[in-house]
Short mmCIF file of C-alpha atoms in Angstrom, two decimals:
data_model
loop_
_atom_site.label_atom_id
_atom_site.label_comp_id
_atom_site.label_asym_id
_atom_site.label_seq_id
_atom_site.Cartn_x
_atom_site.Cartn_y
_atom_site.Cartn_z
CA UNK A 1 38.28 -28.79 1.52
CA UNK A 2 35.89 -31.20 3.27
CA UNK A 3 33.27 -29.70 5.51
CA UNK A 4 33.82 -30.05 9.23
CA UNK A 5 31.14 -31.77 11.24
CA UNK A 6 29.20 -29.79 13.81
CA UNK A 7 30.17 -30.33 17.43
CA UNK A 8 27.83 -30.42 20.41
CA UNK A 9 27.54 -26.63 20.50
CA UNK A 10 26.74 -26.58 16.81
CA UNK A 11 23.97 -29.13 17.32
CA UNK A 12 22.63 -27.03 20.20
CA UNK A 13 22.54 -24.01 17.90
CA UNK A 14 20.60 -25.98 15.28
CA UNK A 15 18.11 -27.16 17.92
CA UNK A 16 17.70 -23.59 19.16
CA UNK A 17 17.13 -22.30 15.59
CA UNK A 18 14.59 -25.04 14.90
CA UNK A 19 12.70 -24.37 18.13
CA UNK A 20 12.49 -20.62 17.47
CA UNK A 21 11.98 -20.87 13.68
CA UNK A 22 15.24 -19.18 12.82
CA UNK A 23 17.38 -19.42 9.69
CA UNK A 24 21.17 -19.49 10.05
CA UNK A 25 21.73 -16.79 7.46
CA UNK A 26 25.49 -17.14 6.90
CA UNK A 27 25.22 -20.83 6.00
CA UNK A 28 22.81 -20.44 3.06
CA UNK A 29 25.39 -19.72 0.38
CA UNK A 30 28.67 -21.46 -0.50
CA UNK A 31 31.65 -19.16 0.08
CA UNK A 32 35.39 -19.54 0.06
CA UNK A 33 36.95 -20.65 3.31
CA UNK A 34 38.25 -17.15 4.05
CA UNK A 35 34.67 -15.88 3.79
CA UNK A 36 33.24 -18.37 6.26
CA UNK A 37 35.79 -18.64 9.11
CA UNK A 38 35.14 -16.14 11.90
CA UNK A 39 37.72 -16.84 14.60
CA UNK A 40 41.49 -17.29 14.30
CA UNK A 41 43.72 -18.66 17.00
CA UNK A 42 46.68 -16.54 18.20
CA UNK A 43 49.15 -18.87 16.46
CA UNK A 44 47.05 -18.67 13.25
CA UNK A 45 46.94 -22.47 13.13
CA UNK A 46 43.21 -22.80 13.82
CA UNK A 47 40.38 -21.10 11.93
CA UNK A 48 36.79 -21.83 12.94
CA UNK A 49 33.29 -20.76 12.01
CA UNK A 50 31.81 -19.98 15.40
CA UNK A 51 29.77 -16.78 14.81
CA UNK A 52 26.34 -17.08 13.22
CA UNK A 53 23.47 -14.81 12.30
CA UNK A 54 19.97 -16.04 13.10
CA UNK A 55 17.05 -14.48 11.21
CA UNK A 56 13.33 -15.32 11.38
CA UNK A 57 12.39 -17.80 8.68
CA UNK A 58 9.71 -15.47 7.29
CA UNK A 59 12.50 -13.06 6.29
CA UNK A 60 14.62 -15.70 4.57
CA UNK A 61 13.61 -14.54 1.07
CA UNK A 62 14.96 -11.07 1.89
CA UNK A 63 18.46 -12.25 2.83
CA UNK A 64 21.12 -11.20 0.33
CA UNK A 65 22.90 -14.56 0.47
CA UNK A 66 25.93 -13.67 -1.64
CA UNK A 67 26.84 -10.78 0.67
CA UNK A 68 26.02 -12.57 3.94
CA UNK A 69 29.53 -13.59 4.91
CA UNK A 70 32.66 -12.75 6.84
CA UNK A 71 34.54 -9.55 6.08
CA UNK A 72 38.11 -10.25 7.23
CA UNK A 73 39.38 -6.87 6.02
CA UNK A 74 37.39 -4.93 8.64
CA UNK A 75 39.60 -3.51 11.38
CA UNK A 76 37.57 -4.11 14.54
CA UNK A 77 40.39 -4.92 16.98
CA UNK A 78 39.27 -8.47 17.69
CA UNK A 79 40.33 -12.02 16.90
CA UNK A 80 36.84 -12.44 15.45
CA UNK A 81 36.10 -11.27 11.93
CA UNK A 82 33.10 -9.06 11.14
CA UNK A 83 29.97 -10.87 9.94
CA UNK A 84 27.34 -8.96 7.97
CA UNK A 85 23.91 -9.92 6.65
CA UNK A 86 22.22 -7.47 4.22
CA UNK A 87 18.47 -7.84 4.56
CA UNK A 88 15.82 -6.42 2.25
CA UNK A 89 12.36 -6.19 3.78
CA UNK A 90 9.00 -5.14 2.44
CA UNK A 91 6.90 -4.07 5.39
CA UNK A 92 3.23 -3.25 5.06
CA UNK A 93 1.82 -0.59 7.33
CA UNK A 94 -1.11 -1.69 9.45
CA UNK A 95 -3.92 0.83 9.44
CA UNK A 96 -6.64 1.01 12.00
CA UNK A 97 -9.94 0.86 10.18
CA UNK A 98 -11.63 2.77 12.99
CA UNK A 99 -9.24 5.69 12.44
CA UNK A 100 -9.44 5.68 8.66
CA UNK A 101 -9.78 9.14 7.18
CA UNK A 102 -13.26 9.88 5.90
CA UNK A 103 -13.46 11.39 2.45
CA UNK A 104 -16.69 13.03 1.40
CA UNK A 105 -17.96 13.53 -2.14
CA UNK A 106 -17.31 17.28 -2.10
CA UNK A 107 -17.51 17.37 -5.91
CA UNK A 108 -21.30 17.11 -5.49
CA UNK A 109 -21.25 20.62 -4.02
CA UNK A 110 -20.63 21.92 -7.55
CA UNK A 111 -24.33 21.31 -8.08
CA UNK A 112 -26.07 24.54 -6.92
CA UNK A 113 -29.05 22.61 -5.57
CA UNK A 114 -26.89 20.30 -3.43
CA UNK A 115 -24.76 23.23 -2.25
CA UNK A 116 -27.89 25.15 -1.22
CA UNK A 117 -29.25 22.19 0.75
CA UNK A 118 -25.87 21.68 2.47
CA UNK A 119 -25.57 25.37 3.38
CA UNK A 120 -29.12 25.55 4.74
CA UNK A 121 -28.64 22.43 6.87
CA UNK A 122 -25.34 23.69 8.30
CA UNK A 123 -26.74 27.19 8.99
CA UNK A 124 -29.66 25.73 10.91
CA UNK A 125 -27.44 23.60 13.12
CA UNK A 126 -24.95 26.44 13.68
CA UNK A 127 -27.79 28.69 14.79
CA UNK A 128 -28.68 26.16 17.48
CA UNK A 129 -25.06 26.03 18.65
CA UNK A 130 -24.93 29.80 19.09
CA UNK A 131 -27.62 29.54 21.78
CA UNK A 132 -25.53 27.16 23.88
CA UNK A 133 -22.89 28.66 26.18
CA UNK A 134 -19.95 26.26 25.65
CA UNK A 135 -16.22 26.60 26.08
CA UNK A 136 -14.03 26.81 23.00
CA UNK A 137 -13.06 23.09 23.04
CA UNK A 138 -16.67 21.91 23.24
CA UNK A 139 -17.73 24.38 20.56
CA UNK A 140 -14.96 23.19 18.24
CA UNK A 141 -16.04 19.57 18.70
CA UNK A 142 -19.67 20.48 18.08
CA UNK A 143 -18.82 22.34 14.85
CA UNK A 144 -16.82 19.33 13.66
CA UNK A 145 -19.75 17.01 14.43
CA UNK A 146 -22.16 19.29 12.58
CA UNK A 147 -20.00 19.38 9.45
CA UNK A 148 -19.48 15.61 9.47
CA UNK A 149 -23.11 14.72 10.06
CA UNK A 150 -24.33 17.17 7.40
CA UNK A 151 -21.77 15.92 4.88
CA UNK A 152 -22.82 12.30 5.46
CA UNK A 153 -26.48 13.25 5.10
CA UNK A 154 -26.26 15.50 2.03
CA UNK A 155 -23.23 14.49 -0.07
CA UNK A 156 -22.16 11.12 1.34
CA UNK A 157 -18.71 9.53 1.22
CA UNK A 158 -16.46 9.68 -1.81
CA UNK A 159 -16.35 6.46 -3.76
CA UNK A 160 -12.96 4.96 -4.41
CA UNK A 161 -12.04 5.36 -8.06
CA UNK A 162 -9.19 3.22 -9.36
CA UNK A 163 -9.22 4.70 -12.87
CA UNK A 164 -9.08 8.49 -13.15
CA UNK A 165 -11.42 8.64 -16.16
CA UNK A 166 -14.25 6.94 -14.25
CA UNK A 167 -16.56 9.85 -13.47
CA UNK A 168 -19.54 10.04 -11.15
CA UNK A 169 -21.83 9.61 -14.16
CA UNK A 170 -20.16 6.28 -14.93
CA UNK A 171 -20.55 5.16 -11.32
CA UNK A 172 -24.22 6.08 -11.38
CA UNK A 173 -24.67 4.06 -14.57
CA UNK A 174 -22.93 1.11 -12.89
CA UNK A 175 -25.38 1.38 -10.01
CA UNK A 176 -28.21 1.27 -12.53
CA UNK A 177 -26.73 -1.89 -14.07
CA UNK A 178 -26.60 -3.50 -10.62
CA UNK A 179 -30.30 -2.78 -10.17
CA UNK A 180 -31.14 -4.11 -13.63
CA UNK A 181 -29.06 -7.26 -13.07
CA UNK A 182 -31.21 -8.40 -10.16
CA UNK A 183 -34.36 -8.27 -12.34
CA UNK A 184 -32.99 -9.16 -15.78
CA UNK A 185 -34.47 -12.69 -15.76
CA UNK A 186 -38.01 -11.56 -14.96
CA UNK A 187 -39.02 -10.81 -18.53
CA UNK A 188 -37.69 -9.81 -21.94
CA UNK A 189 -38.15 -6.12 -21.23
CA UNK A 190 -35.96 -6.34 -18.10
CA UNK A 191 -33.27 -8.23 -20.03
CA UNK A 192 -33.34 -5.62 -22.82
CA UNK A 193 -33.04 -2.84 -20.22
CA UNK A 194 -30.03 -4.58 -18.67
CA UNK A 195 -28.29 -5.06 -22.02
CA UNK A 196 -28.93 -1.44 -23.00
CA UNK A 197 -27.45 -0.23 -19.69
CA UNK A 198 -24.36 -2.37 -20.29
CA UNK A 199 -23.85 -0.89 -23.76
CA UNK A 200 -24.36 2.61 -22.41
CA UNK A 201 -21.73 2.15 -19.72
CA UNK A 202 -19.18 0.67 -22.14
CA UNK A 203 -19.65 3.50 -24.62
CA UNK A 204 -19.53 6.13 -21.90
CA UNK A 205 -16.35 4.69 -20.40
CA UNK A 206 -14.63 4.53 -23.80
CA UNK A 207 -15.53 8.14 -24.46
CA UNK A 208 -14.45 9.23 -20.96
CA UNK A 209 -11.16 7.37 -21.40
CA UNK A 210 -10.49 9.11 -24.73
CA UNK A 211 -11.25 12.51 -23.20
CA UNK A 212 -8.92 11.82 -20.26
CA UNK A 213 -6.08 10.72 -22.58
CA UNK A 214 -6.57 13.82 -24.76
CA UNK A 215 -6.41 16.03 -21.65
CA UNK A 216 -3.22 14.32 -20.48
CA UNK A 217 -1.59 14.69 -23.90
CA UNK A 218 -2.63 18.34 -24.07
CA UNK A 219 -1.13 18.98 -20.63
CA UNK A 220 2.13 17.27 -21.61
CA UNK A 221 2.27 19.28 -24.84
CA UNK A 222 1.76 22.55 -22.97
CA UNK A 223 4.41 21.61 -20.41
CA UNK A 224 6.94 20.75 -23.13
CA UNK A 225 6.26 24.00 -24.93
CA UNK A 226 6.64 26.03 -21.74
CA UNK A 227 9.84 24.14 -20.87
CA UNK A 228 11.22 24.88 -24.35
CA UNK A 229 10.40 28.55 -24.02
CA UNK A 230 12.11 28.73 -20.64
CA UNK A 231 15.27 27.25 -22.11
#
């Protein structure tokens, strides 16, 4: 069946869609005539496509074109057929960098020396707070400030680790490589120090990776054994 030409209202719709960067979703995929006509005259002699779905062009890739059509079987009590457009979106949450959660390197507190320094610093600041007559809200805010400032001073922020087997020792070695890299062209000794640091990091990471894999396999083996015993 030949396609009907758009009338003046159809051209107005196209101009509106162009001006507002819209995609006419239910015209993107070829369907049978029964899947495209939306309105039927009372005498059933005229069938027209007069209902359209406009979607922002940036969402066009998410339109399920094969299912964006008329559903004449829907009982909606109207001389217009139901038009549906399934849309699949991938939305990315926008985080405020100012409100990002601070993560401190609390694993450093496993070192008795660092833990002792942290405790002494906090105790000294808490002792000063006890001399100030504050209400409970102000005291709570002051305690929070003391803990945050002491944590930043003594243990610092936690570094983001993309691979679980990358330990703090590996990160410290990487920092040493960065220092050696800036001076590696000064003399042969500096270049040899840089190359040795590179080899040390590679070997350490391989060993740490093997240890992590062994731990994961051991945990899976224990879980399977426990699951078998439970059954």
